[in-house]
Every structure is written in structure tokens, then in C-alpha cells.
Amino acid sequence: MSLPTLDRRSVVPLYHQIQQHLLDQIRSGVIKPGEPVPSEQEISTRLRISRMTARQALKSLCDLGIAYSQRGKGTFVSELKLEKNFRQVLSFTAEMRAGGVRPGSQMLSFEVEDATSDVARALRLAPREKVVSLRRVRLAGSMPMGIEWSRLPVRLCPDLIDTFDPTTSLYRVLCERYGIEIVVADEVVEATLADAEESHLLRFPKGHPVFAFTRTSYIQSGQPVEYVKSVYRGDRYKLVNRLTQANRSVVKEN
Amino acid sequence: MSLPTLDRRSVVPLYHQIQQHLLDQIRSGVIKPGEPVPSEQEISTRLRISRMTARQALKSLCDLGIAYSQRGKGTFVSELKLEKNFRQVLSFTAEMRAGGVRPGSQMLSFEVEDATSDVARALRLAPREKVVSLRRVRLAGSMPMGIEWSRLPVRLCPDLIDTFDPTTSLYRVLCERYGIEIVVADEVVEATLADAEESHLLRFPKGHPVFAFTRTSYIQSGQPVEYVKSVYRGDRYKLVNRLTQANRSVVKEN
DNA sequence: AAGTGGTCTAGACCACTCG
DNA sequence: GAGTGGTCTAGACCACTTG
């Protein structure tokens, strides 16, 4: 079983070098689903590192869902497909690119305005605090896919309204210009019918099924930074989710 | 800042005792969102345990999404709401109970049959391998909520067809009788319109919007154990998802 | 300079699985 | 009994943040 040559002077931690090497072995099929990866003992002996470090490498693989450990038996490669499209915090731009389609946008409105009560509650705004409001039709090539209406606290991105090109990626600008990195989002999805305006904008028959999303996005501290209502065509859009087990520690008290 | 009295003779690991105590402090509001939890140093000194064990306790809190660490600053309680209903692998029974509604089922069919090709592919069946097929209307009280059609390899639950009461929880029987514990499921969701049969079974106007789910459920090793196609009323059912950040280590190579 | 989390070491004992 | 992962110890050096 192959193990990497470690670079002890690298800024990359040892456990991460091992994790990446095993990931390569798994992706290239050298270690197949259901088969064991090297044990903690074997890794620590052969690479001359402490067992805790070897353990950390395997733990990080398990955290990715790529392997699982069984006490007394070993650590094995999961047989789960690692499809890329399990829902993550992706901008529309990133989502389209991942699907190999050229993403685009058509701006409907872009202005600073008062927050409605649902927006203020979701973004935890102070009274009378204003938001940047951006409404766009999202395109895949020239095909309208959905309508997105984002609201962000002006406080967090004061000159967005003057500097942002509404046909580009909002998430990239938030990250690069303001250092705002969205790490988690909560979303409610409903199945409804397109109304007259939506049908018109989507060039889509009225009364056909659509997904309606209401999403609030957060940075690591849990502070909300974006509230989005959007509508996507039911004939062009599917959701792909990976549901994981309820965490017993959290559930216990319910 | 309060810390627990550890029971060193308990079968519960020390780091878990600490995690639970901090969880209690957070849930009861003693430590509020945005505030720091005790540092690794403080925990290890005051509880007279090694720093690595204190660290493991805080790490486990972070893995739950309840806290986050910042190098050089500390570990802080996340401001994210910990709503219970983020999508998890829940049986319909568990999902309804969580919502305070009495769940029920009406059986449409329950038999052993040949697998169709989509089922065989999803469950990775051997040629000519048979499945248990269970089709039910799911009820909340007396209100029909959806239609579920489950297929499971007969091999994994050989006498299910003779022993299972189709109005009870399938997941509970799988776990208790066969030791099959579903830990992850992949699901595709579409927004469509109810057809004639669905409308009739759901007592719901034809042509109204519904969610159509296609779900494959897996045990820890990644082996698929259940393939479900279901349809739920769009006027009674919403999805609530928590989307998390794409993992950089995995994404890197894409 | 003091405090924090991130990484790493070289051991230890345990419960579990399997031949 | 040999091998595995789960937990724990008592240190260490580092990079980073803050006053």
C-alpha cells in the first residue's frame, strides 16, 4: 500500500499531506470502495510520525464522508458516490459553470431601499436600517432559468451599489472586495405555480410548476449577510440533496 | 465560566462530558451566541485534563456547527439558529412526530417483485435479484400528505414481507429487526403537477403543484438499501435545507 | 508580551473484531 | 492473541491576535 513521502518543511500540515495522498489513491482507483486504507499503526510506523497525527489524517477523510472507521476492524473507503452537485453554498454563477453552461444575468432593478419586515427579521437589521436590493433574471446561455431577488445590509457593503456590475458574480465581489465569505445558508423550498410576471420573465407558460426558494446566507460567525427570494423553472431545474444522519448528541435533548 | 465536574469512571468519554456541559450552557443561554466558550488552556487547567482532550471537546462542538474557532482569538458560539428541522435522514413517521402530528399510512401494495432497471441500478442489484415493493399513502392525522413507493433488496430483509405491518415505521423495523441503520441518503427533487391517480389518492385537484422525490438511502459502508419514489402535496409540504460550504479539499481537484 | 488555537510527539490503556 | 480504532496524557513549537 502506497504512502506519501512527507515534506516536513512544508507549510502544509503532515496530516493534510497524508489525507491528500489517500484521496488521490482513492480517486485514481488504487484503493477501491469497500477496501481498507492503511491503519493508523501502519501509517505512523512507516512514515515515522506519531499515531495521533496518522489518526488525524484518517479522521479528516472520515469527516469528508470519503471513508468510515470501524472499531476493531479498520478504516474503509465508502462506497458512496462523491458527486459534485450535492447542494452546497454556491453562487448561481458557480452552479452553472459546474454544469458546463455559460451563466448570465439580466438586471431588473438594483437600488438601496428600506427593508420590509421579513427582510429585517431575517437579516437581523436595526430599525430603519437600509438594504441593497438586487433583482435579476438568471440565464443559462440565453435561456432564462430563474428570477433572484437579493437583499443585503448596506452596512456590510457600503459602496456595492456604485461599484458592482450586476451581470457578474455577487459572491465573488462580496468575498474579494468586502472579505465576506458565506459558509452556510438556510433555505425553504416550495413547489408553486408561476404567476403572470414570473411566466413573462421566464418566457414560460403561466401556471406551470416552479420552485420558490427563500434563502438566508451566513458568514462563519452566524451573522446573516444576504436574504434571497427566487423562483426557478420546474422543467429546467432539479434539486440534488444529500441528507445525513441526525446528530445524536443534538437530538438527544429534543 | 462554569465547567462540569468530570466523572472519570463513567463510560462517557471526558471530552463528551465537556461537550454536553457546554451544549447545556449554550442552550440555556448562559453562554450566548457570539460569546467565547472557555479556551482549551482554561478547560485543561481547571479540569486537570490534557489540552488535547479539552481541544477534542471544543472540536466536537465545532463539528456540530454550534461553535467556530479563530486562531489567536478563541472559540465562539455561532449565532446560527439550531432549528431541528434541517433535513436529515428521517422516516416519515419521525418527521411527522417532530411536527406534533400523528402520522399514519394507508397501504396500496406490498409485494416481492422483479426490479425495474432504474431500481436495479440505484440499489446495485445482481441480475434477476428481487425487491420488496411497498407503496403507501402517508397521512398526517386523516389528511393525505404524499405517496411513497419504497423498494428494498429482498436479500437484506428476507422475511419483511411476512412480518412487517405496513402501517408502522419501516425504518424502525429495519433498524431493530435487521440491524440496518440508514446514515445518509441522496435525493433528487422535482417540482411537477399531480397526475390523475396522484390527485385522486391525495384528494387534491389535478394539475396542482407537487414535489416529486427520488431518494436512495445508504448504510455507513455506502451500500444502498432503499430506493424511494414519492410525491408530496405542494400546498402542505415545504423543504427546509441547510446548505454548507463546499469542502475546499475535495473541490480543489475539480 | 500574553493568550489563543493549530500541529505534532511518544507514549499509555481500553474495547472491539477476527482467526 | 494480534491487530484495530477510541480515548487520554504531558509535554512541545508554531502562527496568529490583541493590548
Coordinates of C-alpha atoms (C1' of nucleotides) in Angstrom, one line a residue:
Chain A
M1 CA 0.0 0.0 0.0
S2 CA 1.5 3.3 -1.1
L3 CA 2.1 6.2 1.3
P4 CA 3.4 9.6 0.5
T5 CA 6.9 11.0 1.1
L6 CA 6.3 13.7 3.6
D7 CA 7.8 17.1 3.3
R8 CA 8.4 18.2 6.9
R9 CA 9.5 21.7 5.9
S10 CA 6.2 22.3 4.0
V11 CA 3.6 24.7 5.4
V12 CA 1.1 22.0 4.6
P13 CA 0.5 20.0 7.8
L14 CA 1.6 16.4 7.8
Y15 CA -1.9 15.0 8.3
H16 CA -3.1 17.0 5.3
Q17 CA -0.3 15.7 3.1
I18 CA -1.4 12.2 4.1
Q19 CA -5.1 13.0 3.5
Q20 CA -4.4 14.3 0.1
H21 CA -2.3 11.3 -0.9
L22 CA -5.0 8.9 0.2
L23 CA -7.6 11.0 -1.6
D24 CA -5.5 10.6 -4.8
Q25 CA -5.2 6.9 -4.3
I26 CA -9.0 6.6 -3.8
R27 CA -9.9 8.8 -6.8
S28 CA -7.5 7.0 -9.1
G29 CA -8.9 3.7 -8.1
V30 CA -5.8 2.3 -6.4
I31 CA -7.9 1.9 -3.2
K32 CA -11.4 0.9 -4.1
P33 CA -14.7 1.5 -2.3
G34 CA -15.1 -1.1 0.5
E35 CA -11.4 -1.6 0.8
P36 CA -9.4 -0.6 3.9
V37 CA -7.0 2.3 3.9
P38 CA -3.7 1.8 5.8
S39 CA -4.3 1.5 9.5
E40 CA -3.2 4.3 12.0
Q41 CA -0.5 1.9 13.2
E42 CA 0.9 1.3 9.7
I43 CA 0.8 5.0 8.7
S44 CA 2.6 6.1 11.9
T45 CA 5.2 3.3 11.7
R46 CA 6.0 3.6 8.0
L47 CA 6.0 7.4 7.9
R48 CA 7.7 7.7 11.3
I49 CA 5.1 10.1 12.7
S50 CA 3.1 9.8 15.9
R51 CA 0.0 7.7 15.8
M52 CA -2.1 10.8 16.7
T53 CA -1.0 12.5 13.5
A54 CA -1.9 9.4 11.4
R55 CA -5.2 9.3 13.2
Q56 CA -5.9 12.9 12.4
A57 CA -5.3 12.2 8.7
L58 CA -7.8 9.3 8.7
K59 CA -10.3 11.3 10.8
S60 CA -10.2 14.1 8.2
L61 CA -11.0 11.6 5.5
C62 CA -14.0 10.4 7.5
D63 CA -15.1 14.0 8.1
L64 CA -15.3 14.3 4.3
G65 CA -17.6 11.3 4.0
I66 CA -15.0 9.5 1.9
A67 CA -14.2 6.8 4.5
Y68 CA -15.6 5.4 7.7
S69 CA -14.0 3.7 10.7
Q70 CA -15.0 0.6 12.5
R71 CA -13.5 -0.1 15.9
G72 CA -11.5 -3.3 15.9
K73 CA -11.7 -3.7 12.1
G74 CA -10.2 -0.7 10.3
T75 CA -10.9 2.3 8.2
F76 CA -12.6 1.7 4.8
V77 CA -13.4 3.7 1.7
S78 CA -17.1 4.5 1.5
E79 CA -19.0 3.2 -1.5
L80 CA -20.9 6.4 -1.8
K81 CA -20.5 8.3 -5.0
L82 CA -18.9 11.7 -4.4
E83 CA -21.0 13.5 -6.9
K84 CA -20.0 17.2 -7.1
N85 CA -23.5 18.5 -7.1
F86 CA -24.7 17.9 -3.7
R87 CA -26.1 21.2 -2.6
Q88 CA -23.6 23.5 -1.2
V89 CA -23.3 27.2 -0.8
L90 CA -22.7 28.0 -4.4
S91 CA -23.5 31.1 -6.3
F92 CA -25.6 30.8 -9.4
T93 CA -22.5 31.6 -11.4
A94 CA -20.6 28.7 -9.8
E95 CA -23.5 26.3 -10.2
M96 CA -23.9 27.0 -13.9
R97 CA -20.2 26.7 -14.5
A98 CA -20.1 23.4 -12.7
G99 CA -22.8 22.2 -15.1
G100 CA -20.7 23.4 -18.1
V101 CA -23.2 26.2 -19.0
R102 CA -22.3 29.8 -19.5
P103 CA -24.1 31.8 -16.8
G104 CA -25.5 35.2 -17.3
S105 CA -27.7 37.8 -15.7
Q106 CA -30.2 40.4 -16.8
M107 CA -30.7 43.1 -14.3
L108 CA -34.3 44.1 -13.4
S109 CA -33.5 46.5 -10.5
F110 CA -30.6 47.5 -8.3
E111 CA -31.1 50.1 -5.6
V112 CA -30.8 51.0 -1.9
E113 CA -34.2 50.8 -0.2
D114 CA -36.0 50.3 3.2
A115 CA -36.2 46.7 4.4
T116 CA -39.6 45.1 4.5
S117 CA -40.3 43.3 7.8
D118 CA -39.5 39.8 6.6
V119 CA -36.1 41.0 5.3
A120 CA -35.4 42.9 8.5
R121 CA -36.1 39.9 10.6
A122 CA -34.1 37.5 8.5
L123 CA -31.0 39.9 8.3
R124 CA -31.4 41.0 12.0
L125 CA -31.4 44.6 10.9
A126 CA -31.5 47.6 13.3
P127 CA -34.7 49.7 13.0
R128 CA -34.7 51.8 9.8
E129 CA -31.5 50.1 8.5
K130 CA -31.4 50.0 4.8
V131 CA -30.6 47.2 2.3
V132 CA -29.1 46.9 -1.1
S133 CA -31.8 45.3 -3.3
L134 CA -30.8 43.4 -6.5
R135 CA -33.3 41.8 -8.7
R136 CA -32.0 39.7 -11.7
V137 CA -33.1 37.2 -14.2
R138 CA -30.6 34.4 -14.2
L139 CA -29.7 32.9 -17.6
A140 CA -28.1 29.7 -18.8
G141 CA -26.7 30.8 -22.2
S142 CA -29.7 32.7 -23.4
M143 CA -32.3 30.6 -21.6
P144 CA -34.0 32.2 -18.6
M145 CA -33.7 29.8 -15.7
G146 CA -35.0 31.8 -12.7
I147 CA -35.5 35.1 -11.0
E148 CA -33.4 36.1 -8.0
W149 CA -34.1 38.9 -5.6
S150 CA -31.2 39.5 -3.1
R151 CA -31.2 41.9 -0.2
L152 CA -28.0 42.7 1.7
P153 CA -27.5 45.1 4.6
V154 CA -25.9 48.3 3.2
R155 CA -23.8 48.5 6.3
L156 CA -21.8 45.4 5.2
C157 CA -21.2 46.5 1.6
P158 CA -21.5 50.3 1.6
D159 CA -20.4 51.1 -1.9
L160 CA -21.7 47.9 -3.6
I161 CA -24.4 50.0 -5.3
D162 CA -21.7 52.2 -7.0
T163 CA -19.1 49.6 -7.9
F164 CA -20.9 46.3 -8.6
D165 CA -21.5 45.1 -12.2
P166 CA -24.9 43.4 -11.8
T167 CA -24.2 40.9 -14.6
T168 CA -21.3 39.4 -12.8
S169 CA -21.0 37.2 -9.7
L170 CA -22.2 38.8 -6.5
Y171 CA -20.5 36.2 -4.3
R172 CA -17.1 36.8 -5.8
V173 CA -17.3 40.6 -5.2
L174 CA -18.5 40.0 -1.6
C175 CA -15.5 37.8 -0.9
E176 CA -12.9 39.8 -2.8
R177 CA -13.9 43.4 -2.0
Y178 CA -15.5 43.0 1.4
G179 CA -14.0 39.8 2.8
I180 CA -17.4 38.4 3.3
E181 CA -17.3 34.6 2.9
I182 CA -20.6 32.8 3.0
V183 CA -20.2 29.4 4.7
V184 CA -23.7 28.3 5.4
A185 CA -27.2 29.1 4.2
D186 CA -30.7 28.1 5.4
E187 CA -33.3 27.7 2.7
V188 CA -37.0 27.0 2.4
V189 CA -38.3 25.5 -0.8
E190 CA -41.8 25.5 -2.0
A191 CA -43.4 24.0 -5.1
T192 CA -45.8 26.5 -6.6
L193 CA -47.1 27.8 -10.0
A194 CA -45.6 30.6 -12.0
D195 CA -47.6 33.8 -11.8
A196 CA -48.1 36.2 -14.7
E197 CA -45.0 38.3 -14.1
E198 CA -42.8 35.3 -13.5
S199 CA -44.1 33.5 -16.6
H200 CA -43.3 36.6 -18.7
L201 CA -39.8 37.0 -17.4
L202 CA -39.0 33.3 -17.7
R203 CA -40.7 33.0 -21.1
F204 CA -42.6 30.1 -19.7
P205 CA -46.3 29.2 -19.7
K206 CA -48.3 30.7 -16.8
G207 CA -49.5 28.1 -14.4
H208 CA -46.6 25.7 -14.9
P209 CA -44.7 24.4 -11.8
V210 CA -41.8 26.3 -10.3
F211 CA -39.5 26.1 -7.3
A212 CA -39.8 29.0 -4.9
F213 CA -36.7 29.5 -2.7
T214 CA -36.3 31.7 0.4
R215 CA -32.7 31.7 1.4
T216 CA -30.7 33.4 4.2
S217 CA -26.9 33.2 4.0
Y218 CA -24.5 33.5 6.9
I219 CA -20.8 34.0 7.4
Q220 CA -18.9 31.8 9.9
S221 CA -19.9 33.8 13.0
G222 CA -23.6 33.1 12.1
Q223 CA -24.3 36.7 11.2
P224 CA -26.7 36.8 8.2
V225 CA -25.5 38.7 5.2
E226 CA -28.0 38.0 2.4
Y227 CA -31.7 37.3 2.1
V228 CA -32.8 35.9 -1.3
K229 CA -36.2 35.1 -2.7
S230 CA -36.0 33.3 -6.0
V231 CA -38.2 31.4 -8.4
Y232 CA -36.8 28.7 -10.8
R233 CA -38.4 26.9 -13.7
G234 CA -39.6 23.4 -12.7
D235 CA -38.9 22.0 -16.1
R236 CA -35.3 23.0 -16.1
Y237 CA -34.2 22.8 -12.5
K238 CA -33.9 19.9 -10.1
L239 CA -32.6 19.9 -6.6
V240 CA -30.0 17.3 -5.6
N241 CA -29.6 16.9 -1.8
R242 CA -27.5 14.7 0.4
L243 CA -29.3 14.1 3.6
T244 CA -27.1 13.0 6.6
Q245 CA -28.0 11.3 9.8
A246 CA -29.4 13.4 12.6
N247 CA -26.7 14.0 15.1
R248 CA -27.5 12.1 18.1
S249 CA -25.9 14.5 20.5
V250 CA -28.0 17.3 19.4
V251 CA -31.2 15.3 19.0
K252 CA -30.9 13.7 22.4
E253 CA -32.5 16.6 24.3
N254 CA -35.4 17.2 22.0
Chain B
M1 CA -17.4 30.4 33.5
S2 CA -18.9 27.1 34.6
L3 CA -17.3 23.8 33.8
P4 CA -18.6 20.4 34.7
T5 CA -17.4 18.0 37.4
L6 CA -16.0 15.1 35.4
D7 CA -16.8 11.5 36.2
R8 CA -13.6 9.7 35.3
R9 CA -15.2 6.3 36.0
S10 CA -18.0 6.9 33.5
V11 CA -18.1 5.1 30.2
V12 CA -18.9 8.5 28.7
P13 CA -15.6 9.9 27.4
L14 CA -14.3 13.0 29.1
Y15 CA -14.4 15.2 26.0
H16 CA -18.1 14.2 25.5
Q17 CA -19.0 15.1 29.1
I18 CA -17.4 18.6 28.5
Q19 CA -19.2 18.9 25.1
Q20 CA -22.5 18.1 26.7
H21 CA -22.0 20.6 29.5
L22 CA -21.1 23.4 27.1
L23 CA -24.1 22.5 25.0
D24 CA -26.3 22.8 28.0
Q25 CA -24.7 26.2 28.9
I26 CA -25.4 27.4 25.3
R27 CA -28.9 26.1 25.1
S28 CA -29.8 27.6 28.5
G29 CA -28.4 31.0 27.4
V30 CA -25.6 31.1 30.0
I31 CA -23.2 31.4 27.0
K32 CA -24.8 33.5 24.3
P33 CA -24.2 33.5 20.5
G34 CA -21.1 35.5 19.7
E35 CA -19.5 34.9 23.1
P36 CA -16.5 32.8 23.7
V37 CA -16.5 29.4 25.3
P38 CA -13.7 28.6 27.7
S39 CA -10.3 28.3 26.0
E40 CA -8.5 25.0 25.6
Q41 CA -6.0 26.2 28.1
E42 CA -8.6 27.1 30.7
I43 CA -10.5 23.9 30.3
S44 CA -7.4 21.7 30.6
T45 CA -6.1 23.6 33.6
R46 CA -9.3 23.8 35.6
L47 CA -10.4 20.3 34.9
R48 CA -6.9 18.9 35.2
I49 CA -7.0 17.1 31.9
S50 CA -4.6 17.3 29.0
R51 CA -5.0 20.1 26.5
M52 CA -5.6 17.6 23.7
T53 CA -8.7 16.3 25.5
A54 CA -10.0 19.8 26.0
R55 CA -9.3 20.5 22.4
Q56 CA -11.3 17.4 21.3
A57 CA -14.3 18.7 23.3
L58 CA -14.2 22.1 21.5
K59 CA -13.6 20.4 18.1
S60 CA -16.7 18.3 18.6
L61 CA -18.7 21.4 19.3
C62 CA -17.4 23.0 16.1
D63 CA -18.2 19.8 14.1
L64 CA -21.8 20.2 15.3
G65 CA -21.9 23.7 13.8
I66 CA -22.6 25.1 17.3
A67 CA -19.3 27.0 17.6
Y68 CA -16.3 28.1 15.5
S69 CA -12.7 28.6 16.3
Q70 CA -10.5 31.5 15.3
R71 CA -6.7 31.1 15.6
G72 CA -5.3 33.6 18.0
K73 CA -8.7 34.7 19.3
G74 CA -10.7 31.9 20.7
T75 CA -13.7 29.6 20.2
F76 CA -17.1 31.3 19.9
V77 CA -20.8 30.3 19.9
S78 CA -22.3 30.5 16.5
E79 CA -25.2 32.9 16.0
L80 CA -26.9 30.4 13.7
K81 CA -30.2 29.1 14.9
L82 CA -30.1 25.4 15.5
E83 CA -33.5 24.6 14.2
K84 CA -34.4 21.0 14.5
N85 CA -35.9 20.5 11.1
F86 CA -32.9 20.8 8.8
R87 CA -33.2 17.9 6.5
Q88 CA -31.8 14.8 7.9
V89 CA -32.4 11.2 7.3
L90 CA -35.8 10.9 8.9
S91 CA -38.6 8.5 8.3
F92 CA -41.9 10.0 7.5
T93 CA -43.1 8.8 10.9
A94 CA -40.3 10.7 12.7
E95 CA -40.8 13.8 10.6
M96 CA -44.5 14.0 11.5
R97 CA -43.9 13.3 15.2
A98 CA -41.3 16.1 15.2
G99 CA -44.1 18.4 13.8
G100 CA -46.5 17.2 16.5
V101 CA -48.8 15.4 14.1
R102 CA -50.0 11.9 14.3
P103 CA -48.5 10.0 11.3
G104 CA -50.4 7.3 9.6
S105 CA -50.2 5.1 6.5
Q106 CA -52.6 3.5 4.1
M107 CA -51.2 0.6 2.2
L108 CA -51.6 0.5 -1.6
S109 CA -49.5 -2.6 -2.3
F110 CA -46.9 -4.7 -0.6
E111 CA -45.2 -7.5 -2.5
V112 CA -42.0 -9.1 -3.7
E113 CA -41.3 -8.4 -7.4
D114 CA -38.7 -8.1 -10.1
A115 CA -36.7 -4.8 -10.1
T116 CA -37.1 -2.4 -12.9
S117 CA -33.9 -1.1 -14.4
D118 CA -33.8 2.2 -12.5
V119 CA -34.3 0.3 -9.2
A120 CA -31.6 -2.3 -10.1
R121 CA -29.1 0.5 -10.9
A122 CA -29.8 2.5 -7.8
L123 CA -29.7 -0.5 -5.4
R124 CA -26.7 -2.1 -7.3
L125 CA -28.7 -5.4 -7.6
A126 CA -27.3 -8.6 -9.1
P127 CA -29.2 -9.7 -12.3
R128 CA -32.6 -11.0 -11.6
E129 CA -32.4 -10.1 -7.9
K130 CA -35.8 -9.3 -6.4
V131 CA -37.0 -6.4 -4.3
V132 CA -39.7 -5.9 -1.7
S133 CA -42.0 -3.2 -3.1
L134 CA -44.1 -1.1 -0.7
R135 CA -46.5 1.6 -1.9
R136 CA -48.3 3.7 0.7
V137 CA -50.3 6.9 1.1
R138 CA -48.8 8.8 4.0
L139 CA -51.2 10.6 6.3
A140 CA -51.0 13.4 8.8
G141 CA -54.0 12.7 11.0
S142 CA -56.5 11.9 8.3
M143 CA -55.0 14.2 5.7
P144 CA -53.2 12.6 2.8
M145 CA -49.8 14.2 2.5
G146 CA -48.0 12.2 -0.1
I147 CA -47.5 8.9 -1.8
E148 CA -44.4 6.8 -1.1
W149 CA -43.1 3.9 -3.1
S150 CA -40.2 2.1 -1.5
R151 CA -38.1 -0.8 -3.0
L152 CA -35.6 -2.7 -0.9
P153 CA -33.4 -5.7 -1.8
V154 CA -35.1 -8.9 -0.6
R155 CA -31.7 -10.2 0.3
L156 CA -31.3 -7.6 3.1
C157 CA -34.7 -8.2 4.7
P158 CA -35.8 -11.7 3.7
D159 CA -38.9 -12.0 5.8
L160 CA -40.0 -8.4 5.8
I161 CA -42.9 -9.3 3.6
D162 CA -44.3 -11.7 6.2
T163 CA -43.6 -9.8 9.3
F164 CA -43.9 -6.1 8.7
D165 CA -47.1 -4.2 9.5
P166 CA -47.3 -1.7 6.6
T167 CA -49.0 1.0 8.7
T168 CA -46.0 1.3 11.1
S169 CA -42.5 2.7 10.7
L170 CA -40.3 0.9 8.1
Y171 CA -37.1 2.5 9.4
R172 CA -37.7 1.3 12.9
V173 CA -38.2 -2.3 11.8
L174 CA -35.1 -2.1 9.5
C175 CA -33.0 -1.0 12.4
E176 CA -34.4 -3.2 15.2
R177 CA -35.0 -6.5 13.2
Y178 CA -32.2 -6.4 10.6
G179 CA -29.7 -4.0 12.2
I180 CA -29.9 -1.8 9.1
E181 CA -29.2 1.8 10.1
I182 CA -29.6 4.4 7.3
V183 CA -27.0 7.1 7.8
V184 CA -27.1 9.0 4.5
A185 CA -29.4 9.4 1.5
D186 CA -29.2 11.1 -1.8
E187 CA -32.2 12.7 -3.2
V188 CA -33.4 14.4 -6.4
V189 CA -36.4 16.8 -6.1
E190 CA -38.5 18.0 -8.9
A191 CA -41.5 20.4 -9.0
T192 CA -44.2 18.9 -11.2
L193 CA -48.0 18.7 -11.4
A194 CA -50.1 16.0 -9.9
D195 CA -51.4 13.5 -12.4
A196 CA -54.9 11.9 -12.2
E197 CA -54.0 9.0 -10.0
E198 CA -52.0 11.1 -7.6
S199 CA -54.7 13.7 -7.4
H200 CA -57.2 11.1 -6.6
L201 CA -55.1 9.4 -3.9
L202 CA -54.2 12.8 -2.3
R203 CA -57.7 14.1 -2.6
F204 CA -56.2 17.1 -4.3
P205 CA -57.0 18.9 -7.5
K206 CA -55.4 17.5 -10.6
G207 CA -52.8 19.9 -12.1
H208 CA -51.8 21.4 -8.8
P209 CA -48.1 21.6 -7.9
V210 CA -46.3 18.7 -6.1
F211 CA -42.8 17.8 -5.0
A212 CA -41.5 14.6 -6.7
F213 CA -38.7 12.9 -4.8
T214 CA -36.4 10.2 -5.9
R215 CA -34.3 9.0 -2.9
T216 CA -31.6 6.3 -2.4
S217 CA -30.7 5.5 1.2
Y218 CA -27.4 4.1 2.3
I219 CA -25.9 2.4 5.4
Q220 CA -22.5 3.5 6.7
S221 CA -20.5 1.4 4.2
G222 CA -22.2 3.2 1.4
Q223 CA -24.2 0.1 0.4
P224 CA -27.7 1.2 -0.9
V225 CA -30.6 -0.3 1.0
E226 CA -33.7 1.6 -0.2
Y227 CA -34.9 3.3 -3.3
V228 CA -38.0 5.5 -2.9
K229 CA -40.1 7.5 -5.3
S230 CA -42.5 9.8 -3.7
V231 CA -44.9 12.6 -4.4
Y232 CA -45.9 15.2 -1.8
R233 CA -48.6 17.9 -2.0
G234 CA -47.1 21.3 -2.7
D235 CA -49.6 23.1 -0.6
R236 CA -48.9 21.2 2.6
Y237 CA -45.2 20.5 2.3
K238 CA -42.1 22.7 2.3
L239 CA -38.4 21.7 2.3
V240 CA -36.1 23.2 4.7
N241 CA -32.4 22.8 3.9
R242 CA -29.2 23.9 5.4
L243 CA -26.5 24.3 2.8
T244 CA -22.9 24.2 3.9
Q245 CA -19.7 25.3 2.3
A246 CA -18.1 23.3 -0.4
N247 CA -15.2 21.5 1.2
R248 CA -12.1 23.0 -0.3
S249 CA -10.0 19.8 -0.1
V250 CA -12.5 18.0 -2.3
V251 CA -13.2 20.8 -4.6
K252 CA -9.6 21.6 -5.2
E253 CA -9.1 19.0 -7.9
N254 CA -12.3 19.7 -9.9
Chain C
dA1 C1' 4.2 40.1 26.0
dA2 C1' 0.4 37.2 26.9
dG3 C1' -3.1 34.4 25.3
dT4 C1' -5.2 31.8 21.7
dG5 C1' -5.8 27.9 18.5
dG6 C1' -3.1 24.5 15.0
dT7 C1' 0.1 20.9 14.8
dC8 C1' 2.9 17.3 16.5
dT9 C1' 5.3 13.8 19.7
dA10 C1' 5.8 9.3 22.1
dG11 C1' 4.0 7.0 24.9
dA12 C1' -0.4 4.6 27.5
dC13 C1' -4.8 1.7 28.4
dC14 C1' -9.1 0.2 26.7
dA15 C1' -12.9 -2.3 23.9
dC16 C1' -13.6 -4.5 20.0
dT17 C1' -13.1 -7.9 15.9
dC18 C1' -11.3 -11.9 14.0
dG19 C1' -8.9 -16.0 13.1
Chain D
dG1 C1' -3.5 -13.2 20.8
dA2 C1' -2.7 -9.9 17.3
dG3 C1' -4.5 -6.1 15.2
dT4 C1' -7.7 -2.3 15.0
dG5 C1' -9.7 2.2 16.3
dG6 C1' -11.2 5.2 20.7
dT7 C1' -9.5 7.8 24.4
dC8 C1' -6.1 10.2 27.2
dT9 C1' -1.6 12.2 28.9
dA10 C1' 2.1 15.8 29.4
dG11 C1' 4.6 17.9 27.2
dA12 C1' 6.4 20.9 22.7
dC13 C1' 6.8 24.6 19.0
dC14 C1' 4.4 27.5 15.9
dA15 C1' 1.3 31.4 13.9
dC16 C1' -1.8 34.5 15.0
dT17 C1' -4.5 38.3 17.6
dT18 C1' -4.7 41.7 21.0
dG19 C1' -3.4 45.1 24.2

